[in-house]
PDB file of C-alpha atoms and ligand atoms in Angstrom:
ATOM      1  CA  MET A 120       1.849  -0.395  18.342  1.00 90.00           C
ATOM      2  CA  LEU A 121      -1.195   0.892  16.367  1.00 95.00           C
ATOM      3  CA  SER A 122      -4.146  -1.438  15.860  1.00 96.00           C
ATOM      4  CA  GLU A 123      -5.775  -1.950  12.408  1.00 96.00           C
ATOM      5  CA  ASP A 124      -8.600   0.357  13.490  1.00 96.00           C
ATOM      6  CA  GLN A 125      -6.152   3.142  14.484  1.00 97.00           C
ATOM      7  CA  VAL A 126      -4.415   2.913  11.099  1.00 97.00           C
ATOM      8  CA  LEU A 127      -7.744   2.977   9.329  1.00 95.00           C
ATOM      9  CA  GLU A 128      -8.762   6.072  11.326  1.00 96.00           C
ATOM     10  CA  ILE A 129      -5.622   7.909  10.174  1.00 97.00           C
ATOM     11  CA  LEU A 130      -6.342   6.881   6.505  1.00 97.00           C
ATOM     12  CA  GLN A 131     -10.002   8.010   6.950  1.00 96.00           C
ATOM     13  CA  LYS A 132      -8.880  11.343   8.380  1.00 96.00           C
ATOM     14  CA  VAL A 133      -6.880  12.212   5.255  1.00 97.00           C
ATOM     15  CA  GLY A 134      -9.502  10.842   2.879  1.00 94.00           C
ATOM     16  CA  ALA A 135      -7.432   7.822   1.773  1.00 95.00           C
ATOM     17  CA  PHE A 136     -10.162   5.357   2.934  1.00 94.00           C
ATOM     18  CA  ARG A 137     -13.779   6.185   2.592  1.00 93.00           C
ATOM     19  CA  THR A 138     -16.954   4.321   3.347  1.00 91.00           C
ATOM     20  CA  GLY A 139     -20.340   4.862   1.561  1.00 93.00           C
ATOM     21  CA  HIS A 140     -21.572   3.648  -1.808  1.00 96.00           C
ATOM     22  CA  PHE A 141     -19.116   3.701  -4.702  1.00 95.00           C
ATOM     23  CA  VAL A 142     -18.943   2.699  -8.308  1.00 95.00           C
ATOM     24  CA  LEU A 143     -15.396   1.375  -8.837  1.00 89.00           C
ATOM     25  CA  ILE A 144     -13.430   1.909 -12.038  1.00 85.00           C
ATOM     26  CA  SER A 145     -14.271  -1.726 -12.872  1.00 86.00           C
ATOM     27  CA  GLY A 146     -17.989  -0.854 -12.779  1.00 90.00           C
ATOM     28  CA  LEU A 147     -18.596  -2.950  -9.681  1.00 92.00           C
ATOM     29  CA  HIS A 148     -20.240  -1.362  -6.632  1.00 96.00           C
ATOM     30  CA  SER A 149     -18.678  -1.280  -3.226  1.00 94.00           C
ATOM     31  CA  GLY A 150     -19.195   0.052   0.315  1.00 93.00           C
ATOM     32  CA  SER A 151     -15.645   1.269   0.591  1.00 91.00           C
ATOM     33  CA  TYR A 152     -13.056   3.089  -1.539  1.00 91.00           C
ATOM     34  CA  VAL A 153      -9.268   3.417  -1.138  1.00 91.00           C
ATOM     35  CA  LEU A 154      -7.766   6.622  -2.589  1.00 90.00           C
ATOM     36  CA  LYS A 155      -4.245   5.824  -1.466  1.00 89.00           C
ATOM     37  CA  ASP A 156      -2.568   8.949  -3.014  1.00 92.00           C
ATOM     38  CA  ALA A 157      -4.688  11.198  -0.784  1.00 95.00           C
ATOM     39  CA  MET A 158      -2.449  10.295   2.163  1.00 96.00           C
ATOM     40  CA  TYR A 159       0.762  11.625   0.605  1.00 97.00           C
ATOM     41  CA  ALA A 160      -0.493  15.216   0.738  1.00 97.00           C
ATOM     42  CA  HIS A 161      -0.374  14.972   4.527  1.00 98.00           C
ATOM     43  CA  THR A 162       3.123  14.549   5.838  1.00 97.00           C
ATOM     44  CA  LYS A 163       2.236  14.097   9.522  1.00 98.00           C
ATOM     45  CA  GLU A 164      -0.150  11.184   8.825  1.00 97.00           C
ATOM     46  CA  THR A 165       2.188   9.679   6.211  1.00 98.00           C
ATOM     47  CA  SER A 166       4.964   9.792   8.795  1.00 98.00           C
ATOM     48  CA  GLN A 167       2.705   8.215  11.463  1.00 98.00           C
ATOM     49  CA  VAL A 168       1.770   5.281   9.241  1.00 98.00           C
ATOM     50  CA  CYS A 169       5.390   4.806   8.097  1.00 98.00           C
ATOM     51  CA  ARG A 170       6.596   4.824  11.660  1.00 98.00           C
ATOM     52  CA  GLU A 171       4.205   1.927  12.314  1.00 98.00           C
ATOM     53  CA  MET A 172       5.618   0.109   9.284  1.00 98.00           C
ATOM     54  CA  ALA A 173       9.122   0.635  10.594  1.00 98.00           C
ATOM     55  CA  GLU A 174       8.075  -0.423  14.117  1.00 98.00           C
ATOM     56  CA  ARG A 175       7.164  -3.927  12.726  1.00 97.00           C
ATOM     57  CA  PHE A 176      10.698  -4.392  11.310  1.00 98.00           C
ATOM     58  CA  LYS A 177      12.895  -2.610  13.835  1.00 97.00           C
ATOM     59  CA  ASN A 178      14.538  -5.897  14.942  1.00 97.00           C
ATOM     60  CA  ASP A 179      15.068  -7.288  11.476  1.00 97.00           C
ATOM     61  CA  LYS A 180      18.437  -5.686  10.787  1.00 98.00           C
ATOM     62  CA  VAL A 181      17.030  -3.710   7.832  1.00 98.00           C
ATOM     63  CA  GLU A 182      19.817  -1.753   5.980  1.00 98.00           C
ATOM     64  CA  ALA A 183      17.743  -0.399   3.042  1.00 98.00           C
ATOM     65  CA  VAL A 184      14.111   0.210   2.142  1.00 98.00           C
ATOM     66  CA  ILE A 185      12.709   0.052  -1.424  1.00 98.00           C
ATOM     67  CA  GLY A 186       9.306   0.792  -2.905  1.00 98.00           C
ATOM     68  CA  PRO A 187       7.744   0.978  -6.403  1.00 96.00           C
ATOM     69  CA  ALA A 188       7.582   4.514  -7.769  1.00 95.00           C
ATOM     70  CA  ILE A 189       5.778   6.801  -7.411  1.00 92.00           C
ATOM     71  CA  GLY A 190       3.784   6.540  -4.172  1.00 93.00           C
ATOM     72  CA  ALA A 191       5.894   4.005  -2.430  1.00 97.00           C
ATOM     73  CA  ALA A 192       9.056   6.004  -3.010  1.00 97.00           C
ATOM     74  CA  ILE A 193       7.601   8.385  -0.433  1.00 98.00           C
ATOM     75  CA  LEU A 194       6.893   5.540   1.983  1.00 98.00           C
ATOM     76  CA  ALA A 195      10.465   4.247   1.552  1.00 98.00           C
ATOM     77  CA  GLN A 196      11.843   7.622   2.590  1.00 98.00           C
ATOM     78  CA  TRP A 197       9.741   7.816   5.758  1.00 98.00           C
ATOM     79  CA  VAL A 198      10.149   4.159   6.714  1.00 98.00           C
ATOM     80  CA  ALA A 199      13.947   4.399   6.340  1.00 98.00           C
ATOM     81  CA  HIS A 200      13.981   7.620   8.308  1.00 98.00           C
ATOM     82  CA  HIS A 201      12.081   6.033  11.261  1.00 98.00           C
ATOM     83  CA  LEU A 202      14.149   2.870  11.096  1.00 98.00           C
ATOM     84  CA  SER A 203      17.375   5.017  11.230  1.00 98.00           C
ATOM     85  CA  GLU A 204      15.930   6.818  14.303  1.00 98.00           C
ATOM     86  CA  MET A 205      14.900   3.594  16.011  1.00 98.00           C
ATOM     87  CA  THR A 206      18.149   1.650  15.374  1.00 97.00           C
ATOM     88  CA  GLY A 207      20.680   4.517  15.595  1.00 98.00           C
ATOM     89  CA  ARG A 208      22.310   3.675  12.261  1.00 97.00           C
ATOM     90  CA  GLU A 209      21.702   4.776   8.710  1.00 98.00           C
ATOM     91  CA  VAL A 210      19.057   2.913   6.783  1.00 98.00           C
ATOM     92  CA  ASN A 211      18.987   3.812   3.042  1.00 98.00           C
ATOM     93  CA  ALA A 212      15.864   4.581   1.013  1.00 98.00           C
ATOM     94  CA  VAL A 213      15.598   3.885  -2.719  1.00 98.00           C
ATOM     95  CA  TYR A 214      12.906   3.192  -5.261  1.00 98.00           C
ATOM     96  CA  ALA A 215      12.245   0.917  -8.233  1.00 98.00           C
ATOM     97  CA  ASP A 216      11.181   2.224 -11.635  1.00 97.00           C
ATOM     98  CA  LYS A 217       8.752   0.649 -14.077  1.00 96.00           C
ATOM     99  CA  ASP A 218      10.801  -1.187 -16.737  1.00 95.00           C
ATOM    100  CA  GLY A 219       8.310  -0.571 -19.555  1.00 94.00           C
ATOM    101  CA  ASN A 220       7.452  -4.254 -19.829  1.00 93.00           C
ATOM    102  CA  GLY A 221       5.115  -4.470 -16.898  1.00 91.00           C
ATOM    103  CA  GLY A 222       7.933  -5.180 -14.428  1.00 94.00           C
ATOM    104  CA  PHE A 223      10.177  -3.044 -12.191  1.00 97.00           C
ATOM    105  CA  ILE A 224      13.902  -2.317 -12.350  1.00 97.00           C
ATOM    106  CA  VAL A 225      16.334  -0.916  -9.790  1.00 98.00           C
ATOM    107  CA  LYS A 226      18.434   1.728 -11.574  1.00 97.00           C
ATOM    108  CA  ARG A 227      19.778   5.293 -10.911  1.00 97.00           C
ATOM    109  CA  GLY A 228      22.633   3.630  -8.989  1.00 98.00           C
ATOM    110  CA  TYR A 229      20.159   2.338  -6.446  1.00 98.00           C
ATOM    111  CA  ASP A 230      21.139  -1.183  -7.393  1.00 98.00           C
ATOM    112  CA  LYS A 231      24.591  -0.507  -5.887  1.00 98.00           C
ATOM    113  CA  VAL A 232      22.990   0.947  -2.781  1.00 98.00           C
ATOM    114  CA  ILE A 233      20.968  -2.244  -1.975  1.00 98.00           C
ATOM    115  CA  GLU A 234      23.512  -4.779  -3.212  1.00 98.00           C
ATOM    116  CA  GLY A 235      24.327  -7.185  -0.398  1.00 98.00           C
ATOM    117  CA  LYS A 236      22.070  -5.294   2.009  1.00 98.00           C
ATOM    118  CA  ASN A 237      19.130  -6.537   4.068  1.00 98.00           C
ATOM    119  CA  THR A 238      16.304  -4.875   2.256  1.00 98.00           C
ATOM    120  CA  LEU A 239      12.666  -4.203   3.157  1.00 98.00           C
ATOM    121  CA  VAL A 240      10.066  -3.775   0.395  1.00 98.00           C
ATOM    122  CA  VAL A 241       7.241  -1.314   1.095  1.00 98.00           C
ATOM    123  CA  GLU A 242       3.954  -0.618  -0.808  1.00 97.00           C
ATOM    124  CA  ASP A 243       0.793   1.312  -0.018  1.00 96.00           C
ATOM    125  CA  LEU A 244      -1.958  -0.880  -1.371  1.00 94.00           C
ATOM    126  CA  THR A 245      -2.025  -4.480  -2.780  1.00 93.00           C
ATOM    127  CA  THR A 246      -4.875  -6.301  -4.383  1.00 88.00           C
ATOM    128  CA  THR A 247      -3.047  -9.133  -6.107  1.00 90.00           C
ATOM    129  CA  GLY A 248       0.497  -8.750  -4.820  1.00 93.00           C
ATOM    130  CA  GLY A 249       1.729  -8.241  -8.363  1.00 92.00           C
ATOM    131  CA  SER A 250       3.737  -5.029  -7.913  1.00 94.00           C
ATOM    132  CA  ILE A 251       5.305  -6.144  -4.637  1.00 96.00           C
ATOM    133  CA  LYS A 252       6.387  -9.445  -6.204  1.00 97.00           C
ATOM    134  CA  LYS A 253       8.040  -7.630  -9.085  1.00 97.00           C
ATOM    135  CA  VAL A 254       9.940  -5.280  -6.733  1.00 98.00           C
ATOM    136  CA  VAL A 255      11.060  -8.283  -4.621  1.00 98.00           C
ATOM    137  CA  GLU A 256      12.386  -9.884  -7.754  1.00 97.00           C
ATOM    138  CA  ALA A 257      14.062  -6.687  -9.030  1.00 98.00           C
ATOM    139  CA  SER A 258      15.695  -6.175  -5.636  1.00 98.00           C
ATOM    140  CA  ARG A 259      17.084  -9.703  -5.580  1.00 98.00           C
ATOM    141  CA  LYS A 260      18.356  -9.201  -9.133  1.00 97.00           C
ATOM    142  CA  ALA A 261      20.258  -6.186  -7.840  1.00 98.00           C
ATOM    143  CA  GLY A 262      21.847  -8.452  -5.176  1.00 98.00           C
ATOM    144  CA  ALA A 263      19.668  -7.435  -2.224  1.00 98.00           C
ATOM    145  CA  ASN A 264      18.832  -9.822   0.597  1.00 97.00           C
ATOM    146  CA  VAL A 265      15.059  -9.266   0.903  1.00 98.00           C
ATOM    147  CA  VAL A 266      14.187  -9.587   4.611  1.00 97.00           C
ATOM    148  CA  GLY A 267      10.511  -8.812   4.248  1.00 98.00           C
ATOM    149  CA  ALA A 268       7.753  -6.701   2.830  1.00 98.00           C
ATOM    150  CA  VAL A 269       5.125  -4.416   4.448  1.00 98.00           C
ATOM    151  CA  VAL A 270       1.988  -2.915   2.964  1.00 98.00           C
ATOM    152  CA  ILE A 271      -0.484  -0.425   4.391  1.00 97.00           C
ATOM    153  CA  CYS A 272      -3.623  -1.974   2.957  1.00 96.00           C
ATOM    154  CA  ASN A 273      -4.022  -5.621   1.914  1.00 95.00           C
ATOM    155  CA  ARG A 274      -7.268  -5.682  -0.077  1.00 91.00           C
ATOM    156  CA  GLY A 275      -7.059  -9.157  -1.595  1.00 88.00           C
ATOM    157  CA  ASN A 276      -5.905 -11.562   1.101  1.00 92.00           C
ATOM    158  CA  VAL A 277      -2.439 -11.434  -0.510  1.00 95.00           C
ATOM    159  CA  THR A 278      -0.105 -13.929   1.210  1.00 96.00           C
ATOM    160  CA  LYS A 279       3.684 -14.051   1.534  1.00 96.00           C
ATOM    161  CA  GLU A 280       3.708 -16.947  -0.985  1.00 96.00           C
ATOM    162  CA  ASP A 281       1.917 -14.633  -3.559  1.00 96.00           C
ATOM    163  CA  ILE A 282       4.816 -12.175  -3.440  1.00 97.00           C
ATOM    164  CA  GLY A 283       7.664 -14.663  -3.341  1.00 95.00           C
ATOM    165  CA  ILE A 284       8.641 -14.065   0.242  1.00 95.00           C
ATOM    166  CA  THR A 285       9.865 -17.125   2.141  1.00 91.00           C
ATOM    167  CA  ASP A 286      10.860 -17.837   5.799  1.00 91.00           C
ATOM    168  CA  PRO A 287      12.425 -16.367   7.787  1.00 92.00           C
ATOM    169  CA  ALA A 288      11.424 -13.196   5.879  1.00 95.00           C
ATOM    170  CA  LYS A 289       7.944 -11.931   6.807  1.00 96.00           C
ATOM    171  CA  PHE A 290       5.090 -10.085   5.122  1.00 98.00           C
ATOM    172  CA  VAL A 291       3.120  -7.612   7.232  1.00 98.00           C
ATOM    173  CA  SER A 292      -0.152  -5.844   6.322  1.00 98.00           C
ATOM    174  CA  LEU A 293      -1.154  -2.991   8.647  1.00 98.00           C
ATOM    175  CA  VAL A 294      -4.785  -3.203   7.530  1.00 96.00           C
ATOM    176  CA  HIS A 295      -6.732  -6.082   5.934  1.00 95.00           C
ATOM    177  CA  LEU A 296      -9.776  -4.980   3.859  1.00 91.00           C
ATOM    178  CA  SER A 297     -12.338  -7.346   2.399  1.00 82.00           C
ATOM    179  CA  LEU A 298     -12.792  -7.031  -1.305  1.00 72.00           C
ATOM    180  CA  GLU A 299     -16.610  -6.539  -0.821  1.00 83.00           C
ATOM    181  CA  GLN A 300     -18.062  -5.622  -4.200  1.00 89.00           C
ATOM    182  CA  TRP A 301     -21.031  -6.481  -6.347  1.00 94.00           C
ATOM    183  CA  PRO A 302     -22.235  -6.156  -9.957  1.00 95.00           C
ATOM    184  CA  GLU A 303     -24.723  -3.213 -10.028  1.00 94.00           C
ATOM    185  CA  ASN A 304     -27.870  -5.440 -10.316  1.00 94.00           C
ATOM    186  CA  GLU A 305     -26.845  -7.303  -7.123  1.00 95.00           C
ATOM    187  CA  CYS A 306     -25.637  -4.267  -5.210  1.00 96.00           C
ATOM    188  CA  GLU A 307     -26.952  -4.310  -1.574  1.00 94.00           C
ATOM    189  CA  LEU A 308     -26.457  -0.550  -1.300  1.00 96.00           C
ATOM    190  CA  CYS A 309     -28.471   0.242  -4.482  1.00 96.00           C
ATOM    191  CA  GLY A 310     -31.154  -2.017  -2.964  1.00 95.00           C
ATOM    192  CA  LYS A 311     -31.256   0.141   0.177  1.00 96.00           C
ATOM    193  CA  ASN A 312     -31.348   3.371  -1.984  1.00 95.00           C
ATOM    194  CA  ILE A 313     -28.068   4.630  -0.451  1.00 95.00           C
ATOM    195  CA  PRO A 314     -26.902   7.621  -2.518  1.00 96.00           C
ATOM    196  CA  VAL A 315     -23.992   6.929  -4.891  1.00 96.00           C
ATOM    197  CA  ASN A 316     -20.759   8.950  -4.293  1.00 96.00           C
ATOM    198  CA  THR A 317     -19.855  11.169  -7.228  1.00 95.00           C
ATOM    199  CA  ASP A 318     -16.420  12.410  -6.027  1.00 91.00           C
ATOM    200  CA  VAL A 319     -14.408   9.299  -6.748  1.00 90.00           C
ATOM    201  CA  GLY A 320     -14.613   6.324  -9.060  1.00 90.00           C
ATOM    202  CA  HIS A 321     -17.338   6.184 -11.728  1.00 94.00           C
ATOM    203  CA  GLY A 322     -20.382   7.189  -9.651  1.00 95.00           C
ATOM    204  CA  ARG A 323     -21.144  10.199 -11.769  1.00 95.00           C
ATOM    205  CA  GLU A 324     -21.149   8.191 -15.002  1.00 94.00           C
ATOM    206  CA  PHE A 325     -23.339   5.546 -13.389  1.00 94.00           C
ATOM    207  CA  LEU A 326     -25.959   8.138 -12.326  1.00 93.00           C
ATOM    208  CA  ALA A 327     -25.880   9.818 -15.744  1.00 94.00           C
ATOM    209  CA  ARG A 328     -26.611   6.470 -17.392  1.00 91.00           C
ATOM    210  CA  LYS A 329     -29.459   5.648 -14.969  1.00 84.00           C
ATOM    211  CA  LYS A 330     -31.297   8.859 -15.868  1.00 80.00           C
TER     212      LYS A 330
HETATM  213 ZN1   ZN B1483     -24.789   0.135  -5.800  1.00 81.73          ZN
END
């Protein structure tokens, strides 16, 4: 089993997790930045992380895996692939689409695929649990028996209650990140004159405004 640090190392290697001095889209400053989509360009690392997600649920009789499009559709494929290998039986992979009203819907015939099946919900990053909760609800509406949820990064201390998962189903986070961020006038990193990153977030705009 991979430790939190080992998973973080993989994410760091592909540029999906960075440390430094960042200006987030919200305008707040932070010492870390998650660029989740960076991982999907690297199939070996994506597979490694998904194998770990599968590992945590290999004894939970999972029959189907679902994630919210777009990113988690890729996770669903890999996690289902590894679960199939580990258990020796086919585990299906599907994804949920946005419904246009802020929620998710299981369509494309995927509702029939997960109907009556033990289903695992996967997601890359959660801050409030909102998207996972909506996919849990959409899956149940399609008749799935949700046996758990697994996320790569939990950045907001999201709990199983937050996403509507109840015992005996479980909620697993491979990595827990603190939501350490400050308004710019209270930023510890600005105070130490640490250079602001201009590749991601709003660092470039921040520096332009400071001039
Ligand atoms: Zn700062």
